[in-house]
Tab-separated table of C-alpha atoms and ligand atoms in Angstrom:
chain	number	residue	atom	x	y	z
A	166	UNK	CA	-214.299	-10.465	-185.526
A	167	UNK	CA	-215.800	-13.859	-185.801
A	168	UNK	CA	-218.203	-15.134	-187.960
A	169	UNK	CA	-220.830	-14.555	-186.149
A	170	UNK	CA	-220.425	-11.147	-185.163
A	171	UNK	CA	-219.802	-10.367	-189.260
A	172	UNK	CA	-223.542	-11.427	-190.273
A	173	UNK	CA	-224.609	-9.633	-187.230
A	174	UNK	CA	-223.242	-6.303	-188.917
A	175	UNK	CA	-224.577	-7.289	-192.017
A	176	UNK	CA	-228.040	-7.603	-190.757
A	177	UNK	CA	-227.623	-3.787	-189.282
A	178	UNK	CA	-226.465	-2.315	-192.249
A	179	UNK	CA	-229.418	-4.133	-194.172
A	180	UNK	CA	-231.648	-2.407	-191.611
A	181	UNK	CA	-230.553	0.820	-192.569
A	182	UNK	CA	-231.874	0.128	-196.018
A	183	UNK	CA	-235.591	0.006	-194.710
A	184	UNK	CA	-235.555	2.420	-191.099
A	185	UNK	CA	-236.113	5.983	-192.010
A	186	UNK	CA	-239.120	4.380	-193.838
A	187	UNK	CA	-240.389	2.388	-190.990
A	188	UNK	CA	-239.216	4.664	-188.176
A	189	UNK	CA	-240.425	8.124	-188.029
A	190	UNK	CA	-237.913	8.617	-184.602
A	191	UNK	CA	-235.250	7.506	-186.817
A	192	UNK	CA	-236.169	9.308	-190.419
A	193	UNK	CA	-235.486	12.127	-187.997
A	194	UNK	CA	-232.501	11.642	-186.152
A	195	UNK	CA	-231.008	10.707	-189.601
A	196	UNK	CA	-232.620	12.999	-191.572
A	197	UNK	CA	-229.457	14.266	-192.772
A	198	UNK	CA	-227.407	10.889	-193.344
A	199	UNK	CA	-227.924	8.791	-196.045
A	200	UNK	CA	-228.490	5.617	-194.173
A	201	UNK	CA	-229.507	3.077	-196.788
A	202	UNK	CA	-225.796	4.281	-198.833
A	203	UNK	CA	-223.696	2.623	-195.562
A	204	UNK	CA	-222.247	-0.576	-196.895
A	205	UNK	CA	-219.239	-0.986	-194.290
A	206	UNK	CA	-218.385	-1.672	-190.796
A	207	UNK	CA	-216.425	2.034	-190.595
A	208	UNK	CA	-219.907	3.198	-192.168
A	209	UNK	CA	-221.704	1.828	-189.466
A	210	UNK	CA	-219.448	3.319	-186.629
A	211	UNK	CA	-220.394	6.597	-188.296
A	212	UNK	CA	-223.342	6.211	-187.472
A	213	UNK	CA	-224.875	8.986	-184.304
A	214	UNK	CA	-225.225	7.237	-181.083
A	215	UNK	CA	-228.857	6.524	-179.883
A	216	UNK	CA	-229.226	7.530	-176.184
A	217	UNK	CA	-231.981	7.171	-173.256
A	218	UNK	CA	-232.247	11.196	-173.892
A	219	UNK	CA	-233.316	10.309	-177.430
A	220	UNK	CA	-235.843	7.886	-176.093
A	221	UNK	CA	-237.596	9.922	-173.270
A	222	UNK	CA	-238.105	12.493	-176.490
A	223	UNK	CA	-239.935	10.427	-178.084
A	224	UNK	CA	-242.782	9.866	-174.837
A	225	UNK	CA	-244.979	8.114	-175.740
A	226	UNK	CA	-244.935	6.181	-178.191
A	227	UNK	CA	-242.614	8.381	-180.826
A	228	UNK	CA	-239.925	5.013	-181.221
A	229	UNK	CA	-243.043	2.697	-182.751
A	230	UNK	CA	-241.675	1.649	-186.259
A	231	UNK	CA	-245.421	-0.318	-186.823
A	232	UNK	CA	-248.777	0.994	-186.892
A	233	UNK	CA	-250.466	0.899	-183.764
A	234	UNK	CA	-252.746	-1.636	-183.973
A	235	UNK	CA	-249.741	-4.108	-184.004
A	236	UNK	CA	-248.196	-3.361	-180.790
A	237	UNK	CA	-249.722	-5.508	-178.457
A	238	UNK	CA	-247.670	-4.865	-175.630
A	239	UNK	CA	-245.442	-1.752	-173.599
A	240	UNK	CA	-242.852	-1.910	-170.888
A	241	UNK	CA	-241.529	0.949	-169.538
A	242	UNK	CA	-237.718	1.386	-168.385
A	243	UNK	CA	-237.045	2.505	-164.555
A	244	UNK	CA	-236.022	5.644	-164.863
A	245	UNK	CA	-234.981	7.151	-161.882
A	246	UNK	CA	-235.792	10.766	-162.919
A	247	UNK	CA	-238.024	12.614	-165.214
A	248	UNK	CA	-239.683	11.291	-167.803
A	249	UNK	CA	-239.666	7.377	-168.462
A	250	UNK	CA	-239.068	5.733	-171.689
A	251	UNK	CA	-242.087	3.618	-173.597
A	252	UNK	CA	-241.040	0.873	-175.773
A	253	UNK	CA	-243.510	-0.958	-177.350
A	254	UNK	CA	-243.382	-4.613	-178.841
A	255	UNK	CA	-245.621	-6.556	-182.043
A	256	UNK	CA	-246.295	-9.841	-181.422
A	257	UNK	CA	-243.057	-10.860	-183.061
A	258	UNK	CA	-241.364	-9.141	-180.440
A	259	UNK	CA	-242.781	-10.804	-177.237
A	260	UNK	CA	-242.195	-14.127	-178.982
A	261	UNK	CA	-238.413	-13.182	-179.685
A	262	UNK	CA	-237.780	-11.783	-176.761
A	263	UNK	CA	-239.227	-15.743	-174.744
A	264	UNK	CA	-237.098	-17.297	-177.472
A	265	UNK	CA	-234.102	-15.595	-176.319
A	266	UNK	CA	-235.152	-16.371	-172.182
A	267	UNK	CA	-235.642	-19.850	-173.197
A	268	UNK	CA	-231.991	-20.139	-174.773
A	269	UNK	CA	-230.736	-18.560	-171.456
A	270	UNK	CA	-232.495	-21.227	-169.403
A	271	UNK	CA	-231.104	-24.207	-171.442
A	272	UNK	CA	-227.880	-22.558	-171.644
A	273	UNK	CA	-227.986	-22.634	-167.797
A	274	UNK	CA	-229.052	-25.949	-167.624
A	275	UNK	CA	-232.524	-25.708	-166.794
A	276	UNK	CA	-234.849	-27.840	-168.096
A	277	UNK	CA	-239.026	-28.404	-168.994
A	278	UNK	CA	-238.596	-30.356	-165.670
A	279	UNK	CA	-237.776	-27.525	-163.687
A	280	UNK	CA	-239.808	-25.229	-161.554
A	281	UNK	CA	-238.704	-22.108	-161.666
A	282	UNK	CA	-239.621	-19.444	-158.551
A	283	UNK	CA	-239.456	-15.946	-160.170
A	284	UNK	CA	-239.233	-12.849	-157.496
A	285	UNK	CA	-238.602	-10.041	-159.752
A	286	UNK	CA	-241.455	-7.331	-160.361
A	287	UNK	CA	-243.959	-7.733	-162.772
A	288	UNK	CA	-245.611	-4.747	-164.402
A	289	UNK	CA	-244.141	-2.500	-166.215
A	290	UNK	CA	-240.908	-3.776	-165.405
A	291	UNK	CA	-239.503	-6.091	-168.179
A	292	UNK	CA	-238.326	-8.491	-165.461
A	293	UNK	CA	-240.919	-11.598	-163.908
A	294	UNK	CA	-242.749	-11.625	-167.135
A	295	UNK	CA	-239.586	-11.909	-168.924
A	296	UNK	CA	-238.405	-14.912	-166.783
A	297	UNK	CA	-242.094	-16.214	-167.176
A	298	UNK	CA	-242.516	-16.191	-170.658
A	299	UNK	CA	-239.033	-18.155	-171.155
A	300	UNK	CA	-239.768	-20.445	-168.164
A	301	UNK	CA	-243.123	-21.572	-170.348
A	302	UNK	CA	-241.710	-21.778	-173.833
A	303	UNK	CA	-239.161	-23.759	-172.349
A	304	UNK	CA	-242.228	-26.057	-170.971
A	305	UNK	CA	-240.736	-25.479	-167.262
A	306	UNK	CA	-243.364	-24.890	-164.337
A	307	UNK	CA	-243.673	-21.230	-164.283
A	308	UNK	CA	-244.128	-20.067	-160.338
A	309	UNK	CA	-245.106	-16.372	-160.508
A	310	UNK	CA	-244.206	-14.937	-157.279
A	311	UNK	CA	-242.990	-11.359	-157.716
A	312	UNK	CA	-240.766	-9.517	-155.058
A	313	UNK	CA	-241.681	-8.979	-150.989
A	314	UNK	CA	-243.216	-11.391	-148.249
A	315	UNK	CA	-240.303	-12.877	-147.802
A	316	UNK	CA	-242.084	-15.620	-145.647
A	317	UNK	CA	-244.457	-16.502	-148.447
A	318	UNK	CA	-241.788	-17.082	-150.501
A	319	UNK	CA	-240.369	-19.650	-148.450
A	320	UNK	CA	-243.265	-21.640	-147.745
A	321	UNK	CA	-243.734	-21.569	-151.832
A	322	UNK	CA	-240.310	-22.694	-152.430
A	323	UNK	CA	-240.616	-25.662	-149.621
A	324	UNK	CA	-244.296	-26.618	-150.872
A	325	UNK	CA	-244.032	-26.641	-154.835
A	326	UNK	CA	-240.380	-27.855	-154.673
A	327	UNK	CA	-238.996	-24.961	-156.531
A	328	UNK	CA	-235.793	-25.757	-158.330
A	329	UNK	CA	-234.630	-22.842	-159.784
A	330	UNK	CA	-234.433	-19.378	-158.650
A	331	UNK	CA	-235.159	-16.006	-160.918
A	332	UNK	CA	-233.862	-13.113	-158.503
A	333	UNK	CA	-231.991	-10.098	-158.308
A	334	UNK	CA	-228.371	-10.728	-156.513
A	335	UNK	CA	-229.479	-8.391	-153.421
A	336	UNK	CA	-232.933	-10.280	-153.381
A	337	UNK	CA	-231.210	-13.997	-153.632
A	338	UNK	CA	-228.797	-12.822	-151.018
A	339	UNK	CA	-231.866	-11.980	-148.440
A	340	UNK	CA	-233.431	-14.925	-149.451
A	341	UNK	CA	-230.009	-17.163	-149.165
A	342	UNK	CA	-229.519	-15.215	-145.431
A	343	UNK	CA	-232.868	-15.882	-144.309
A	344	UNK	CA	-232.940	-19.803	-145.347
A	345	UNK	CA	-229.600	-19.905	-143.499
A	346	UNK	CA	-231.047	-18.502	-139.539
A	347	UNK	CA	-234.138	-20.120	-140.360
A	348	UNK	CA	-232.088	-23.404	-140.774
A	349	UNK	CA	-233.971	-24.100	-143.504
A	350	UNK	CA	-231.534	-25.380	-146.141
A	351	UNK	CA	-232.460	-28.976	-146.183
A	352	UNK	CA	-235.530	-28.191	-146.897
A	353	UNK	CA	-235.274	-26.042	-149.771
A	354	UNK	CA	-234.646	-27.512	-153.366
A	355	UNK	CA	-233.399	-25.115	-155.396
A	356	UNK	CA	-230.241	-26.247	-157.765
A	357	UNK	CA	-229.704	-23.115	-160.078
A	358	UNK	CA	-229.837	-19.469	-159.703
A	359	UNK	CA	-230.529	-16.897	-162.448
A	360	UNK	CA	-229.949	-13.480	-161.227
A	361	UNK	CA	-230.387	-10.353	-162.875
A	362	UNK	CA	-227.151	-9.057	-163.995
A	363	UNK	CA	-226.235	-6.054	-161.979
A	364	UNK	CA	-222.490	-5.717	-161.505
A	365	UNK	CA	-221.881	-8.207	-158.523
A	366	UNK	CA	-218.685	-8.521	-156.430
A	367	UNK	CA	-216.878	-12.594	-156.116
A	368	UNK	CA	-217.579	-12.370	-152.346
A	369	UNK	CA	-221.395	-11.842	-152.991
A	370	UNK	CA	-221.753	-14.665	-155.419
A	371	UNK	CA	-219.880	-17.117	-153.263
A	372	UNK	CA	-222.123	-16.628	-150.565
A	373	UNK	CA	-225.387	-16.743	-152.433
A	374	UNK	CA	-224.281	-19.912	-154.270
A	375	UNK	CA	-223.028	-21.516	-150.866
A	376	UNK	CA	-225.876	-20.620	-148.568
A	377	UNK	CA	-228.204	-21.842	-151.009
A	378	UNK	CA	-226.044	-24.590	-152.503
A	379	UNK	CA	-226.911	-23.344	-156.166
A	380	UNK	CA	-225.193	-23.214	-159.317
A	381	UNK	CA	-225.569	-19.004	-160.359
A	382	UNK	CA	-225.963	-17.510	-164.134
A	383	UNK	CA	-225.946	-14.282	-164.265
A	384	UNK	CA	-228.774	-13.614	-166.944
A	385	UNK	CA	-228.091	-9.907	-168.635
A	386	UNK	CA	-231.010	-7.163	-170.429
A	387	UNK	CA	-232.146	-4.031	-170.165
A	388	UNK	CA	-235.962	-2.826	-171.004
A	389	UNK	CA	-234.808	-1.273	-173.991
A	390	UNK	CA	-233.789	-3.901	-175.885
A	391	UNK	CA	-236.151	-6.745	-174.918
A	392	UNK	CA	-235.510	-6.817	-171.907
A	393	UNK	CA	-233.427	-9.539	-169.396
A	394	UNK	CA	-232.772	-12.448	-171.378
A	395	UNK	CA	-230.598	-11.051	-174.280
A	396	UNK	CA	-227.389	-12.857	-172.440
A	397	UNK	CA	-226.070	-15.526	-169.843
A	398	UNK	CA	-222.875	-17.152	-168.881
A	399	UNK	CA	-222.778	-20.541	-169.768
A	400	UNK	CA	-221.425	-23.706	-167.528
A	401	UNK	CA	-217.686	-22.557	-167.926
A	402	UNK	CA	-218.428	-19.623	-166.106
A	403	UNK	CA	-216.480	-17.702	-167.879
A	404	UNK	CA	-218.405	-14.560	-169.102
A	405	UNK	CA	-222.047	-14.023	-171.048
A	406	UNK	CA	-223.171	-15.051	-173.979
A	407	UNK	CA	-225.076	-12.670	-176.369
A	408	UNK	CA	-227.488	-13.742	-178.837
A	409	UNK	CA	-225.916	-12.376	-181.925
A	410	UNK	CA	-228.576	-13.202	-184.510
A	411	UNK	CA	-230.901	-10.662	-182.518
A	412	UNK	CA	-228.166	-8.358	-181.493
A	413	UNK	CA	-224.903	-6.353	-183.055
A	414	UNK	CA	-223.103	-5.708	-180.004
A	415	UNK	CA	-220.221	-2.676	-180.048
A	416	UNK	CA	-217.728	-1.520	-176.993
A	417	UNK	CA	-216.907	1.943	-176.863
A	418	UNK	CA	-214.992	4.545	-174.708
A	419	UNK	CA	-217.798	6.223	-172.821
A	420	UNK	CA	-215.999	9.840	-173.079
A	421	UNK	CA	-215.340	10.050	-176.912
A	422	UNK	CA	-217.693	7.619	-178.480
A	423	UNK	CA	-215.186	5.282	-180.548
A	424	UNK	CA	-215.500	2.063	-180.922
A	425	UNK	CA	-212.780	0.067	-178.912
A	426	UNK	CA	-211.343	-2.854	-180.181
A	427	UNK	CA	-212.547	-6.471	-178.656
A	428	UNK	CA	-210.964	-7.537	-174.919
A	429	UNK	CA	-210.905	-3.777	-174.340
A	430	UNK	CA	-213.827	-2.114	-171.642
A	431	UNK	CA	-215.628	0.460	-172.003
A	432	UNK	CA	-219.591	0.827	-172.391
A	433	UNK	CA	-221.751	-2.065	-174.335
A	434	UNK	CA	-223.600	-0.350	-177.630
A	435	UNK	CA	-226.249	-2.535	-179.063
A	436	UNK	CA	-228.066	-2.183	-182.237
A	437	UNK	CA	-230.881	-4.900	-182.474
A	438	UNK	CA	-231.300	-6.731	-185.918
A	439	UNK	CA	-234.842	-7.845	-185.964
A	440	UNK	CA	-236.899	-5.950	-183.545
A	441	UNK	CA	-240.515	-4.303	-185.236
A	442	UNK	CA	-242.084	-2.095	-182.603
A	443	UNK	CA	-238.935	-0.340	-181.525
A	444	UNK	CA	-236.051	-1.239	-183.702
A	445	UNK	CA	-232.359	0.625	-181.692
A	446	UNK	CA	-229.721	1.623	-183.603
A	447	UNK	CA	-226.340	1.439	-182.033
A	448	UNK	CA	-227.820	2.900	-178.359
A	449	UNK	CA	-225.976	3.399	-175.451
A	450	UNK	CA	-226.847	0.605	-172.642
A	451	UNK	CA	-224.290	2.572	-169.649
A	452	UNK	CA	-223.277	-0.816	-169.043
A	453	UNK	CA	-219.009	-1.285	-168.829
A	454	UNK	CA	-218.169	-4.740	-170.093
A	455	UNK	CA	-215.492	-5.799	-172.554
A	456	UNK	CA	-216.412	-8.402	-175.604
A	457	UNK	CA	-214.055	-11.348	-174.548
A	458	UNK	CA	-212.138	-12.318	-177.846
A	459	UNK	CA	-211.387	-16.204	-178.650
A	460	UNK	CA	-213.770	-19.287	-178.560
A	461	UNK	CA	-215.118	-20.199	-175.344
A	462	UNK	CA	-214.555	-23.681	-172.973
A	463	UNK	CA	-218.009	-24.560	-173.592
A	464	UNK	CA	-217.795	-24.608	-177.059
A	465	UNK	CA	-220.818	-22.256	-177.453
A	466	UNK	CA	-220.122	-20.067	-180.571
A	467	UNK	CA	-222.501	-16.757	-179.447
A	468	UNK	CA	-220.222	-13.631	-178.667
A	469	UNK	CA	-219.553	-13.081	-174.727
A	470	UNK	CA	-219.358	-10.219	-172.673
A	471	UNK	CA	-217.859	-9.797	-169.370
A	472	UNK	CA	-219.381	-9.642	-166.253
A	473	UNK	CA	-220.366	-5.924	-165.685
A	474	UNK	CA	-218.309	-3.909	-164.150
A	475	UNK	CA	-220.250	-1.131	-163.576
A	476	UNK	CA	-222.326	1.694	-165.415
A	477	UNK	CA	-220.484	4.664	-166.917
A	478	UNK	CA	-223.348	6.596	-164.190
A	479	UNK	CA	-222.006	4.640	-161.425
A	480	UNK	CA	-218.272	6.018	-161.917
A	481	UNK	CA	-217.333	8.569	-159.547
A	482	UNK	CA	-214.273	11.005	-159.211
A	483	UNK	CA	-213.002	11.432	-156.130
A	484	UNK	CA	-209.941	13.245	-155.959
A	485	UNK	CA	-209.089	12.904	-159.874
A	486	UNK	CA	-209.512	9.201	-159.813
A	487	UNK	CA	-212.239	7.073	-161.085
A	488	UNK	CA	-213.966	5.027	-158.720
A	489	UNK	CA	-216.839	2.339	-160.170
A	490	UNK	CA	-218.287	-0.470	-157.192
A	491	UNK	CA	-216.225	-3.364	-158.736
A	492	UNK	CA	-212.970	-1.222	-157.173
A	493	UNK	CA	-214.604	-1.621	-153.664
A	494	UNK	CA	-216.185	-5.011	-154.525
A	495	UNK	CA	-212.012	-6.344	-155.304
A	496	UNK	CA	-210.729	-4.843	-151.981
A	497	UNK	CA	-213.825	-6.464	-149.956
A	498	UNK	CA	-213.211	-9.424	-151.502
A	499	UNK	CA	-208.908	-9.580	-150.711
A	500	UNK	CA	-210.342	-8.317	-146.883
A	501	UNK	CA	-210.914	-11.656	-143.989
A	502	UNK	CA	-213.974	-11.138	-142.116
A	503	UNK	CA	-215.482	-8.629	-144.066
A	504	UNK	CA	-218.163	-9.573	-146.126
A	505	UNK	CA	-219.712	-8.567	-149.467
A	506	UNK	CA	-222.162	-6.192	-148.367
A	507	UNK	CA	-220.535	-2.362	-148.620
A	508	UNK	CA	-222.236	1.148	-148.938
A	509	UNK	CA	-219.859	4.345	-150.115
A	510	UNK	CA	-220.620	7.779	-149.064
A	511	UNK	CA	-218.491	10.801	-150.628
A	512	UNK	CA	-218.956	13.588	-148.768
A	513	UNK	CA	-217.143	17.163	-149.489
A	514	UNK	CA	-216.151	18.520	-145.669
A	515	UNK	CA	-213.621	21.453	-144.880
A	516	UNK	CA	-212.771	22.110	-148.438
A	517	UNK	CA	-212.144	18.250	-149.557
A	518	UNK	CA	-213.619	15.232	-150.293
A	519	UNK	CA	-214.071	12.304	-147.946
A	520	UNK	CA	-214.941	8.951	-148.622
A	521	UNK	CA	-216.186	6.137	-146.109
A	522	UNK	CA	-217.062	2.850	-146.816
A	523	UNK	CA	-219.514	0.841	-144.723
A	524	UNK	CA	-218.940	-2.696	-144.306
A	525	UNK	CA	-220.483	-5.429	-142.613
A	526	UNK	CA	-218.517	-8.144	-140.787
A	527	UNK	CA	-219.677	-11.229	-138.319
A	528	UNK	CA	-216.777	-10.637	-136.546
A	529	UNK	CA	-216.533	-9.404	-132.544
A	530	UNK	CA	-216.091	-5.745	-132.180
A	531	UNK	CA	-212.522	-5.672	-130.644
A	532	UNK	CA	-211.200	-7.492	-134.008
A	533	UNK	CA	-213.132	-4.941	-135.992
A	534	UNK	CA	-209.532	-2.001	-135.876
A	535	UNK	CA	-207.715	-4.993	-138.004
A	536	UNK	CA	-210.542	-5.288	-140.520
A	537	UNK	CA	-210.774	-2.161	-141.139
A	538	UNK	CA	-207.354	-1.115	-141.003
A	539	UNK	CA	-207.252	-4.069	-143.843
A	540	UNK	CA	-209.445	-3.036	-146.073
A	541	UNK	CA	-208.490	0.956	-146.292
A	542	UNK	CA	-204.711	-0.827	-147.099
A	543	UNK	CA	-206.761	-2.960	-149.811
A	544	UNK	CA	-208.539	0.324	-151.448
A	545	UNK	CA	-205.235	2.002	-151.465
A	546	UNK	CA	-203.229	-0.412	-153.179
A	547	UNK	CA	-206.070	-0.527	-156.058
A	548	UNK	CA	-207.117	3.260	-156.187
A	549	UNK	CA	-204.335	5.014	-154.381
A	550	UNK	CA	-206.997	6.418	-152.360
A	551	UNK	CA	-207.353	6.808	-148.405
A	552	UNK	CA	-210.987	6.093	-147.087
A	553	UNK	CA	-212.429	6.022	-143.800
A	554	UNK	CA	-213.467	2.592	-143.078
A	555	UNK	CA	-216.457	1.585	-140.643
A	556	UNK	CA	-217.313	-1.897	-139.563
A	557	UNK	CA	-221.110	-2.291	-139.105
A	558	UNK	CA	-222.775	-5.870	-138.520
A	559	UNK	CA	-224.411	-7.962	-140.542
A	560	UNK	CA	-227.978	-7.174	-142.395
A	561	UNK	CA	-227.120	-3.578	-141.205
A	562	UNK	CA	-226.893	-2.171	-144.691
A	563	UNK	CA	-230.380	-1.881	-146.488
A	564	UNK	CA	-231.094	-4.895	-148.822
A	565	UNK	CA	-233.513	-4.052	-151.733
A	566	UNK	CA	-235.719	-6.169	-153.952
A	567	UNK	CA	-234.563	-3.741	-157.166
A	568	UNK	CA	-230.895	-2.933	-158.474
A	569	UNK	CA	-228.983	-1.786	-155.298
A	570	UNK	CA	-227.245	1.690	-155.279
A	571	UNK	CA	-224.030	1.184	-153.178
A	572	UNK	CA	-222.263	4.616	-153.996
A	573	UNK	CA	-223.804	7.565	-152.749
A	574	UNK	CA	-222.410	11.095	-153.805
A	575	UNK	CA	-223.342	13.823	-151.596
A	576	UNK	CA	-220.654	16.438	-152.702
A	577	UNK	CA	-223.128	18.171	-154.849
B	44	ZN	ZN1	-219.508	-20.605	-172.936
């Protein structure tokens, strides 16, 4: 563990000293540990994972650690069933939270004298207003689009010059296919991309970055803790970095709960350090990652974290063997002529389970057998798995503005 990392677990444990005192949600779900005794990292790994259960308990506003009068704003997490999760921010918070967007940006590159063209929602959504509030502490030209009207967006990015793009990868990718019909691209400006990390495949990345000729960071955060922001990979490309004075970051194995040691994956824990109106112990983000051990090329000394490579949700069985997207994402990648875009359905027909996987290709149907034939070889050599490819052509598959499901279960 690096030095970095060490004062990070120091500034947990000190937490602990204060919480149950502060926290009501946490004086309970400790009520029977003596929290301010932990003095050591084996302590600390004690300690009961926090989950997103735990938060949508606590609706509404059961995880405020301040009185109420100092929250001065909420967000609320996507949830994609039942009941959402509130976390609320002081003052302190909002500013900390810009802080850490503005490091992100000049990590990236970006500069005040960028204009920076943000798509993602804004709302209750943690996403445009986090790229916002970084993109003005950083003194850049904030350009508040949001997500949708796709033409809008065009004519915004030609007229004000943008240079930098805030977008999700499936977002960036309509944008990046539309400049390219449109013939566009000399027009357009942009130099960087920041896109919302969602686990991405190589194949999708390439062609964002070519089509619109920018450099891409993937920028990483969930609503929970701050929000986007917390994370990005620097100009070596070689994984994210973390913001360690804010966060304690843990990998464990999502089945048991221990903590793994660093280079090994499993799912991202974070406990933030300095956080007032919702302070998280050690909670659960879903997100599989592995801490990447050893300096970095860019000399940057923050911890990094691997590309995700998917959420511990996203896995799927089929057959007794775990499937996540980034399986699919490798074989599309090793196929010619198919491109990124893929869509999984598992389906459970005459007593087994089936799985195709859409694809979509540019190329002519009567080359289409080959590509397919290809890419089932590709998924078997990874997974030991047969599928049931099927070509389809490009912009076929749905394209959304939000994260992108690409594995659909329908055995159950
Ligand atoms: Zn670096």
């Amino acid at each position: 563990m690096n030095s970095i990392r060490e004062q990070a677990l120091e500034k947990a444990l000190a937490q602990l000293a204060t919480i149950k005192n502060t926290s009501p949600f946490y004086a309970e779900k400790y009520a029977n540990i003596d929290v301010a005794g932990l003095r050591t990292l084996e302590d600390f790994q004690s300690l009961p994972l926090t989950t997103k259960d735990d938060l949508r308990a606590a609706y509404p506003l059961g995880l405020s650690a301040v009185a109420p009068a100092d929250i001065v704003r909420i967000h609320s997490s996507s949830g994609t069933t039942g009941v959402p999760v509130i976390i609320p921010y002081t003052a302190k918070d909002v500013h900390d939270w810009a802080l850490m967007f503005a490091r992100c940006y000049e990590m990236a590159g970006i500069t005040r004298e960028d204009r920076i063209h943000i798509t993602p929602g804004y709302g209750l959504w943690t996403a445009g207003i986090g790229f916002q509030l970084g993109a003005e502490l950083l003194g850049a030209m904030a350009i508040p689009m949001g997500p949708g009207n796709t033409d809008k967006q065009l004519q915004m990015m030609m007229d004000l010059e943008s240079t930098v793009l805030g977008a999700t990868s499936s977002y960036a990718l309509l944008l990046a296919e539309t400049i390219a019909e449109r013939g566009l691209g000399e027009r357009i400006k942009l130099r960087k991309g920041v896109i919302g990390s969602e686990r991405w495949g190589e194949k999708m990345r390439a062609r964002i970055a070519d089509e619109l000729g920018v450099e891409l960071h993937d920028i990483y955060g969930l609503t929970e803790i701050y929000g986007p922001g917390i994370g990005i990979n620097c100009e070596a490309q070689t994984a994210m970095h973390c913001w360690d004075d804010y966060l304690y970051l843990e990998i464990i194995d999502p089945k048991t709960g221990a903590v793994l040691p660093d280079g090994e994956s499993g799912e991202l824990v974070i406990t933030t350090l300095v956080k007032e109106g919702a302070p998280l112990i050690r909670y659960r983000t879903h997100d599989l990652t592995r801490i990447v051990p050893g300096p970095c090329p860019c000399g940057s000394p923050w911890t990094r974290i691997e590309t995700l490579i998917g959420r511990s949700d996203d896995m799927v069985k089929v057959k007794g063997i775990n499937i996540f997207p980034a399986h699919i994402e490798e074989a599309l990648a090793r196929t010619e002529g198919a491109s990124s875009e893929y869509q999984v359905m598992i389906d459970h027909l005459n007593g087994r389970d089936l799985m195709t996987v859409f694809f979509e290709t540019g190329s002519p149907p009567e080359r289409r057998p080959a590509i397919e034939a290809a890419l089932a070889r590709a998924i078997k050599d990874k997974l030991s798995l047969s599928v049931t490819p099927k070509a389809v052509n490009l912009g076929d598959l749905p394209r959304s503005e939000k994260k992108s499901k690409r594995i659909f279960d329908n055995r159950y």
